[in-house]
Short mmCIF file of N, CA and C in Angstrom, two decimals:
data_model
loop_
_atom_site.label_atom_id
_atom_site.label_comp_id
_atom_site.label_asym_id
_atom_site.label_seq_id
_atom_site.Cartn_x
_atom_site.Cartn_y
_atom_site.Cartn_z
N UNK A 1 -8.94 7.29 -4.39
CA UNK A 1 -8.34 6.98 -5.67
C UNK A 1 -6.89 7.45 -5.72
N UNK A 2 -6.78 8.92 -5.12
CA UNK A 2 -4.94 9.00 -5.28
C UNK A 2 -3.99 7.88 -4.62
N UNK A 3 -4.82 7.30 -3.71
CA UNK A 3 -4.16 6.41 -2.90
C UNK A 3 -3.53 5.51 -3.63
N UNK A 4 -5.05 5.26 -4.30
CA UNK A 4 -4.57 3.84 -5.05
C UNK A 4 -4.15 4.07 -5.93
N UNK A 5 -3.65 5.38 -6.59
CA UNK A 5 -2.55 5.82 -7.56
C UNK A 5 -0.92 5.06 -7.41
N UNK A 6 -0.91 6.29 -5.90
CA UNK A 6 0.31 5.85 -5.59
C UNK A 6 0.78 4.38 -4.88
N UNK A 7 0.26 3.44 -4.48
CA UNK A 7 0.76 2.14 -4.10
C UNK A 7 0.02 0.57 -4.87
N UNK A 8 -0.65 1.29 -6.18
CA UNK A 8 -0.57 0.04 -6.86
C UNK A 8 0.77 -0.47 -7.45
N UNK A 9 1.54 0.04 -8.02
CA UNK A 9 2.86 -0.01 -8.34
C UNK A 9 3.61 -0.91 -7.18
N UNK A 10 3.41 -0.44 -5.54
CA UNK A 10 4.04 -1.05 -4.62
C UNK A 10 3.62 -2.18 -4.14
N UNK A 11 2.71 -2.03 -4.44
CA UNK A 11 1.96 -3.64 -4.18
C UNK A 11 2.18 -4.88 -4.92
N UNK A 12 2.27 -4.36 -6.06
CA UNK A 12 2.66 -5.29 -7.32
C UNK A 12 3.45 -5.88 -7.41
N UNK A 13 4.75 -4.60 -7.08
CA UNK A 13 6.51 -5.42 -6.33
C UNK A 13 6.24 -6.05 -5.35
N UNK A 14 5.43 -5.72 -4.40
CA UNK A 14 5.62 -6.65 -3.11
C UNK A 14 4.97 -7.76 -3.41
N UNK A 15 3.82 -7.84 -4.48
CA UNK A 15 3.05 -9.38 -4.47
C UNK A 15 4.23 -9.91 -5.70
N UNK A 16 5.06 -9.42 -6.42
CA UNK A 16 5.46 -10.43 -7.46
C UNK A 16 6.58 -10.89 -6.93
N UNK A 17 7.43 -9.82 -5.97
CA UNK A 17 8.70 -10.49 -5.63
C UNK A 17 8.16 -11.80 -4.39
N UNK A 18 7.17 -11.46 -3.43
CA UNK A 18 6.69 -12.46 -2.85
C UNK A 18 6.33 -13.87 -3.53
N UNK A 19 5.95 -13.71 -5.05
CA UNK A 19 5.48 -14.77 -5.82
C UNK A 19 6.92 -15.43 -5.97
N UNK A 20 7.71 -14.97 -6.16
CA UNK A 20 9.19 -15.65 -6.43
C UNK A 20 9.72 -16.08 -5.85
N UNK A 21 9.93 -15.31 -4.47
CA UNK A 21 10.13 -16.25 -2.97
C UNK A 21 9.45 -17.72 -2.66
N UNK A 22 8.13 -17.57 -3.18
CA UNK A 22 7.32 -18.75 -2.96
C UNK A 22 7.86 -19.70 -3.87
N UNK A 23 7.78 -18.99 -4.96
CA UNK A 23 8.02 -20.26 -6.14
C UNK A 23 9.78 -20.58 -5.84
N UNK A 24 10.50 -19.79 -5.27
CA UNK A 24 11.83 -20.42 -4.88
C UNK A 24 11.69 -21.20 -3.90
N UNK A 25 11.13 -20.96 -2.60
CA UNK A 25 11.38 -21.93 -1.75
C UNK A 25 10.87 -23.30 -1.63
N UNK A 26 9.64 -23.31 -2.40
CA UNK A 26 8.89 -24.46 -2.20
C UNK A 26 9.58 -25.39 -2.56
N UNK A 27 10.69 -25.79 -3.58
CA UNK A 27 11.41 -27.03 -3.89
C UNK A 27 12.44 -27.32 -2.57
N UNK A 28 12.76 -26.70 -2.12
CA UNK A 28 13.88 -26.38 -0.54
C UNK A 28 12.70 -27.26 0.73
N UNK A 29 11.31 -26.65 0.58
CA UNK A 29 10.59 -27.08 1.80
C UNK A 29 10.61 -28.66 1.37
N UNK A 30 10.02 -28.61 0.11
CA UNK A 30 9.90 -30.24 -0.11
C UNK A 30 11.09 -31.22 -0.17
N UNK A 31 12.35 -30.52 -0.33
CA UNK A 31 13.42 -31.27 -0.40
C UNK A 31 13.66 -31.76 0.85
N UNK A 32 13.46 -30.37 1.36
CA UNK A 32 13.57 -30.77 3.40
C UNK A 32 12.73 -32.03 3.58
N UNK A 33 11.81 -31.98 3.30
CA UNK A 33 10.81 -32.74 4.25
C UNK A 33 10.38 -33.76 3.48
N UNK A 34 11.60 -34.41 2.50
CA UNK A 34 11.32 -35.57 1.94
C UNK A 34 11.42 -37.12 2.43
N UNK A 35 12.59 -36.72 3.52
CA UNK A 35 12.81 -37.34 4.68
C UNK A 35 11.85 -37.72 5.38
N UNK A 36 10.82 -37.11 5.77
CA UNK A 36 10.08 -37.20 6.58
C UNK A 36 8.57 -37.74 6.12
N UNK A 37 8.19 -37.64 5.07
CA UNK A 37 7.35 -37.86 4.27
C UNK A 37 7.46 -38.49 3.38
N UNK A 38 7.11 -39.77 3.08
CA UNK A 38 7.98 -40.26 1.90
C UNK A 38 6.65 -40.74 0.78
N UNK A 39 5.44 -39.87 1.11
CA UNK A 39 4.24 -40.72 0.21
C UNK A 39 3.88 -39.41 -0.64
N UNK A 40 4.09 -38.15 -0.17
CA UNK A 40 3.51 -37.15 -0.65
C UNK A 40 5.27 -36.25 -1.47
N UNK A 41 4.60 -36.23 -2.91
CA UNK A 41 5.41 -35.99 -3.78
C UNK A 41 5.18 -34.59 -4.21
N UNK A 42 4.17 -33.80 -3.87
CA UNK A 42 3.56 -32.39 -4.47
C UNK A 42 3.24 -32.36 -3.53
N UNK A 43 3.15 -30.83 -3.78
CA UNK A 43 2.73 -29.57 -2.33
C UNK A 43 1.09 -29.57 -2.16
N UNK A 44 0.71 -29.27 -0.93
CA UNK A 44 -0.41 -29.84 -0.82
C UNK A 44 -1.44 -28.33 -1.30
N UNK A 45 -2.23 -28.29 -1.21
CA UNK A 45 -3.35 -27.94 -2.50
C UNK A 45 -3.27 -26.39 -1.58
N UNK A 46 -3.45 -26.14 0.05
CA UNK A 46 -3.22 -24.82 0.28
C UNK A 46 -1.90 -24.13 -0.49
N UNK A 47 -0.65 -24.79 -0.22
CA UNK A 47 0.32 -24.20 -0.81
C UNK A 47 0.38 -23.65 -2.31
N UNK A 48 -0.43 -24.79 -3.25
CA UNK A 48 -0.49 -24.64 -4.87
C UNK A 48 -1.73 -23.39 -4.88
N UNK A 49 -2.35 -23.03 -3.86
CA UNK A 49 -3.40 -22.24 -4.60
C UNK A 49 -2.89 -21.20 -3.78
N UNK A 50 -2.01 -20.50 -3.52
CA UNK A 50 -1.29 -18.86 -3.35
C UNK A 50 -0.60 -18.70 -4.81
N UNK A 51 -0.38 -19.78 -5.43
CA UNK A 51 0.30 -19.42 -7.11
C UNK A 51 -1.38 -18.33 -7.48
N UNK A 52 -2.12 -18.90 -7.02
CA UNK A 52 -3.54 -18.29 -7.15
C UNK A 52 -3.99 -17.07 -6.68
N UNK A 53 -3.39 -17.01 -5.96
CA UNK A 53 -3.68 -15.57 -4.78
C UNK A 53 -2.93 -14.70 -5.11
N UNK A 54 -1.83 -15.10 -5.73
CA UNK A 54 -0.66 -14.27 -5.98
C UNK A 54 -0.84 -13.40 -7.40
N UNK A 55 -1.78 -14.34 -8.28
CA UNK A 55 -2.06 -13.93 -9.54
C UNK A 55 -3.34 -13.03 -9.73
N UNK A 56 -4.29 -13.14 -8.69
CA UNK A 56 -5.23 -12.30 -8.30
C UNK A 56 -4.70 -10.62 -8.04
N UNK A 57 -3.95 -10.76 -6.86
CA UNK A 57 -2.99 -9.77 -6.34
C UNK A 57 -2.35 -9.01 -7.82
N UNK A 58 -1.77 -9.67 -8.08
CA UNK A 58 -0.68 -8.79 -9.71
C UNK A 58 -2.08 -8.40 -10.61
N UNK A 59 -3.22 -9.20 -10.53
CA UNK A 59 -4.06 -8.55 -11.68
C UNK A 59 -4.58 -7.48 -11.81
N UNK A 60 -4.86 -7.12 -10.25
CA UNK A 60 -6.00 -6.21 -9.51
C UNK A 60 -4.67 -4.17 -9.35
N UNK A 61 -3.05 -5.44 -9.50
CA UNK A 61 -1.73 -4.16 -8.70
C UNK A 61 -1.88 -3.35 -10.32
N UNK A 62 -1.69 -4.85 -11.21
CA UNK A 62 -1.58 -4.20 -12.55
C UNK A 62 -2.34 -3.42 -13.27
N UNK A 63 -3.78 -3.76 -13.31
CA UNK A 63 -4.72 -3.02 -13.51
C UNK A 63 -4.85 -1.78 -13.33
N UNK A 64 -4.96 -1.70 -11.67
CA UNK A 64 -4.69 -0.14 -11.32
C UNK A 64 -3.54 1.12 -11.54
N UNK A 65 -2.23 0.47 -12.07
CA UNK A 65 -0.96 0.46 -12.86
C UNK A 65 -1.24 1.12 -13.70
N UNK A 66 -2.10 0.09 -14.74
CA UNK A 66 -1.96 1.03 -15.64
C UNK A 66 -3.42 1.84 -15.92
N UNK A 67 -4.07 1.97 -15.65
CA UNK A 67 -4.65 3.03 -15.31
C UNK A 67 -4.48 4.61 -15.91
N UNK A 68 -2.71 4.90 -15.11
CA UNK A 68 -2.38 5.83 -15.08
C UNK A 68 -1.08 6.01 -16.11
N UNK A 69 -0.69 4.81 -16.24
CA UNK A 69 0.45 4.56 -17.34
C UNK A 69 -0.10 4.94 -18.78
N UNK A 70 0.76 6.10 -19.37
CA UNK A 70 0.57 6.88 -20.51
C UNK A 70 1.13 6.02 -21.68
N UNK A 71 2.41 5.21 -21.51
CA UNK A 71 2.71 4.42 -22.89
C UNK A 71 2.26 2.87 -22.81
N UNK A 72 1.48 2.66 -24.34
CA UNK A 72 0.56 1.70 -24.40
C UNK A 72 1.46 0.38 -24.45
N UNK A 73 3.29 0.86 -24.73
CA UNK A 73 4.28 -0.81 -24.89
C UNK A 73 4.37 -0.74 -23.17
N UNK A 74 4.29 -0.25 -22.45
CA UNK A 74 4.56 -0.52 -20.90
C UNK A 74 3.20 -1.35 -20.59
N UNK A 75 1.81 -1.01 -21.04
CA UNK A 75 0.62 -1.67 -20.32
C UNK A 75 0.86 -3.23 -21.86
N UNK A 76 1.08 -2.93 -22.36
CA UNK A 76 1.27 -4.17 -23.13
C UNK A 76 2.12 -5.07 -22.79
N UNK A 77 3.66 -4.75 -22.05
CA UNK A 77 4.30 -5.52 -21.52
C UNK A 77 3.63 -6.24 -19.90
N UNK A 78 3.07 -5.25 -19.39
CA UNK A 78 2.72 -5.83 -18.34
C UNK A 78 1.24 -7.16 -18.32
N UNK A 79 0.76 -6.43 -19.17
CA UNK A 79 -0.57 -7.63 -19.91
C UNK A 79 0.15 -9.31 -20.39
N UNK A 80 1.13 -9.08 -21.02
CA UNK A 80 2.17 -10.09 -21.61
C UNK A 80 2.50 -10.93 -20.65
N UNK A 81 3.08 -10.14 -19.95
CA UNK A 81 4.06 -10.71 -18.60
C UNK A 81 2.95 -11.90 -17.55
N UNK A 82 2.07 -10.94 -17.54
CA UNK A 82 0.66 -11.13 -16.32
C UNK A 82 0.23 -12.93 -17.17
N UNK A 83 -0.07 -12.62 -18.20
CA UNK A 83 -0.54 -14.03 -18.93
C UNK A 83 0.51 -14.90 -19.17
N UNK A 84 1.91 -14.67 -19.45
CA UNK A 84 2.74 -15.65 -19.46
C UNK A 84 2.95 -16.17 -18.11
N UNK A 85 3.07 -15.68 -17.14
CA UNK A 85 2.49 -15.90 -15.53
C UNK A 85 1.51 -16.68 -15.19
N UNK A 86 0.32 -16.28 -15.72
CA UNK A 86 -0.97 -16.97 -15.72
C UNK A 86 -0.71 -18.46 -16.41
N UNK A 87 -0.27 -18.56 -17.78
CA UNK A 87 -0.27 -19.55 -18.17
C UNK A 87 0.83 -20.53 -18.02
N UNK A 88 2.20 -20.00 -17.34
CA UNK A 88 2.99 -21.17 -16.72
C UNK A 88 2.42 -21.72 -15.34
N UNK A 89 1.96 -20.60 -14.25
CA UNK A 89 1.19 -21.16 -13.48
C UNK A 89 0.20 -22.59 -13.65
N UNK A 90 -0.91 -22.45 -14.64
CA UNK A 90 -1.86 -22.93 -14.97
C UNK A 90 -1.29 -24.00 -15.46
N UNK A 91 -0.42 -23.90 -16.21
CA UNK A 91 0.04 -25.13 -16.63
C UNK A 91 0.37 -26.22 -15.95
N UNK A 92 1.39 -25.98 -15.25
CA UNK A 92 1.83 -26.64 -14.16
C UNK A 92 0.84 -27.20 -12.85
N UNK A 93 -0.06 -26.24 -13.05
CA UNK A 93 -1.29 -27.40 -12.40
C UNK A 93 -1.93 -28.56 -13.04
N UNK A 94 -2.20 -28.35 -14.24
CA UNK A 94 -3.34 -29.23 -15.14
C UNK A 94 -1.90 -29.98 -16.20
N UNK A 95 -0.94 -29.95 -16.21
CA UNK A 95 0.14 -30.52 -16.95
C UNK A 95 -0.36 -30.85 -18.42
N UNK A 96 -0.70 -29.55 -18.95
CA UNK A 96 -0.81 -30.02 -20.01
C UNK A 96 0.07 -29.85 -20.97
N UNK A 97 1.15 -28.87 -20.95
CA UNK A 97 2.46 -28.76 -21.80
C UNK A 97 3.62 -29.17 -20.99
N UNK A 98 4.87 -29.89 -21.32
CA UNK A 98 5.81 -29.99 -20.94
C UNK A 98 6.92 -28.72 -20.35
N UNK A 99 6.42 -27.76 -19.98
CA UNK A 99 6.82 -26.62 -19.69
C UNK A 99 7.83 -26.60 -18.31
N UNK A 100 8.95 -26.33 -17.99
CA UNK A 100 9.67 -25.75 -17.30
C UNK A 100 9.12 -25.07 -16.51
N UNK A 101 8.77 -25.42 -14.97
CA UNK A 101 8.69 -24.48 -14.23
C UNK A 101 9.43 -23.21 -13.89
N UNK A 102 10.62 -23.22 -14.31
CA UNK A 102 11.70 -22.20 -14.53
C UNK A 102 11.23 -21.45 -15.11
N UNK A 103 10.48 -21.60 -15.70
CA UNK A 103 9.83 -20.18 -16.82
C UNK A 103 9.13 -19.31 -16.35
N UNK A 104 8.28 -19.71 -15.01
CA UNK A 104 7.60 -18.29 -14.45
C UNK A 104 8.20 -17.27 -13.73
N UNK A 105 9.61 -18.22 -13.70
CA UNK A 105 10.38 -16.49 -13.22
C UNK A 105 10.50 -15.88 -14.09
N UNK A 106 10.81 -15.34 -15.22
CA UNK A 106 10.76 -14.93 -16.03
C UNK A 106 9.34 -13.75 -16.48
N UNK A 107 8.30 -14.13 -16.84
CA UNK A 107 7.18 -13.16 -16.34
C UNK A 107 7.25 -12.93 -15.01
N UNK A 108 7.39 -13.53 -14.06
CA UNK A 108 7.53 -12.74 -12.91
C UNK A 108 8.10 -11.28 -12.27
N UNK A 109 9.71 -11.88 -12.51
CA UNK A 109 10.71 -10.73 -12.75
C UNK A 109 10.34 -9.70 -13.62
N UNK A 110 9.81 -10.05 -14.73
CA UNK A 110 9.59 -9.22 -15.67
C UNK A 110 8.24 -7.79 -14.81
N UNK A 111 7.17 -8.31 -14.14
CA UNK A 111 6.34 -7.76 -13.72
C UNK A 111 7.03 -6.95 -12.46
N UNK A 112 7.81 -7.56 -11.64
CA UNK A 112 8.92 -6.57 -11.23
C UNK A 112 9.38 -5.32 -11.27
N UNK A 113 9.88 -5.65 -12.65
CA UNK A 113 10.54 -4.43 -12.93
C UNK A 113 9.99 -3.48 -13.94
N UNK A 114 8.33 -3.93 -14.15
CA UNK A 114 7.77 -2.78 -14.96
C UNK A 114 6.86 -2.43 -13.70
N UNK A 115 6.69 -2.75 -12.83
CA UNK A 115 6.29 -1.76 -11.50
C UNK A 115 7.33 -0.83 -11.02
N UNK A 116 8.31 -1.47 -10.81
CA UNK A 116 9.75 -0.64 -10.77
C UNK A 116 9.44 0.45 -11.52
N UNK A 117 9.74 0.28 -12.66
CA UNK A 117 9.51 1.47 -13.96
C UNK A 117 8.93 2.82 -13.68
N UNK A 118 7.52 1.96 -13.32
CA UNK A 118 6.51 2.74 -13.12
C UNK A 118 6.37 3.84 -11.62
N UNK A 119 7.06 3.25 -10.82
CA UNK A 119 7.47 3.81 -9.92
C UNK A 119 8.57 5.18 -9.80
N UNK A 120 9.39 4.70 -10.40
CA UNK A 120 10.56 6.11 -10.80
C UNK A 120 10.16 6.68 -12.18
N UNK A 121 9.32 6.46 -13.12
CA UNK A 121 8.78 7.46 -13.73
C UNK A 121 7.18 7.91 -13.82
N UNK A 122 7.35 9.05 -14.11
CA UNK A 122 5.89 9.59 -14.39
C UNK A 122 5.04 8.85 -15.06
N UNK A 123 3.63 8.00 -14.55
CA UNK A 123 3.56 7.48 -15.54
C UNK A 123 1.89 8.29 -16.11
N UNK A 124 1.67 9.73 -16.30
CA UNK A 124 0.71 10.26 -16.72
C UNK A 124 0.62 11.09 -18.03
N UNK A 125 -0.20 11.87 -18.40
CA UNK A 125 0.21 12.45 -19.45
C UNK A 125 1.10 13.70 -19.21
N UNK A 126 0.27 13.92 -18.34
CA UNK A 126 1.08 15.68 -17.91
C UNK A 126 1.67 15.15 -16.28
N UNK A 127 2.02 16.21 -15.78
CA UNK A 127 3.06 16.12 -14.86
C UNK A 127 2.34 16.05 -13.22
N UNK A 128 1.09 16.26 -13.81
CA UNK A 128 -0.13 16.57 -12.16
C UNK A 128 -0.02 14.72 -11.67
N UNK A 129 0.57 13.93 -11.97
CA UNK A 129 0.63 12.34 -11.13
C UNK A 129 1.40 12.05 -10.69
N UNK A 130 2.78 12.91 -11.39
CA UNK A 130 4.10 11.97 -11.51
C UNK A 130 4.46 11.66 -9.58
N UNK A 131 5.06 11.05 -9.22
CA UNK A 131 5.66 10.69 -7.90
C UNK A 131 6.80 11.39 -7.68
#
């Protein structure tokens, strides 16, 4: 359990900034290889379901996050973030709102930098957790 004290926080950065990388490059791969492909317009179903894997990953980093996180607007922001994530994801599979894919950076980043947070501060009651 201390373990998983200390590197849920790191995991979280590493799965959300990885989520951003993904969600950046994939318009670059397909742009590339539009040339080459000229029937297939969307990423094929392995690629769309790491938006999946990725959201598994942040649920399981966040969870254990907060855990140990003492202020209830930090686990509230990260709950926020996690579902606005969830639901631009989701969206964009099943198209059911006109939504901007641009928008999941946004919870993304956001989940970022409240692992960040959580990382350079204490996040317990008393001082026996802090990093």
């Amino acid at each position: 359990m201390e373990l998983t004290k200390k590197i849920s926080d790191k995991i979280g950065v590493f799965a959300s900034i990885t989520c951003v990388v993904h969600c950046a490059i994939t318009p670059l791969i397909f742009i590339a290889n539009i040339c080459t492909q000229s029937c297939c317009n969307q990423a094929p179903l392995w690629w769309r379901s790491i938006d999946y894997i990725f959201l598994i990953i942040s649920f399981i980093a966040i969870l254990q996050a907060n855990k140990e996180q003492a202020l209830n607007k930090i686990k509230v922001l990260f709950w926020l973030s996690w579902t606005l994530l969830a639901f631009f994801i989701i969206d964009e599979s099943i198209m059911l709102f006109s939504t901007s894919h641009h928008l999941k950076y946004i919870p993304a980043l956001a989940i970022v930098c409240l692992h960040m947070y959580n990382i350079r501060t204490c996040r317990c009651q008393d001082d026996s957790c802090c990093l």
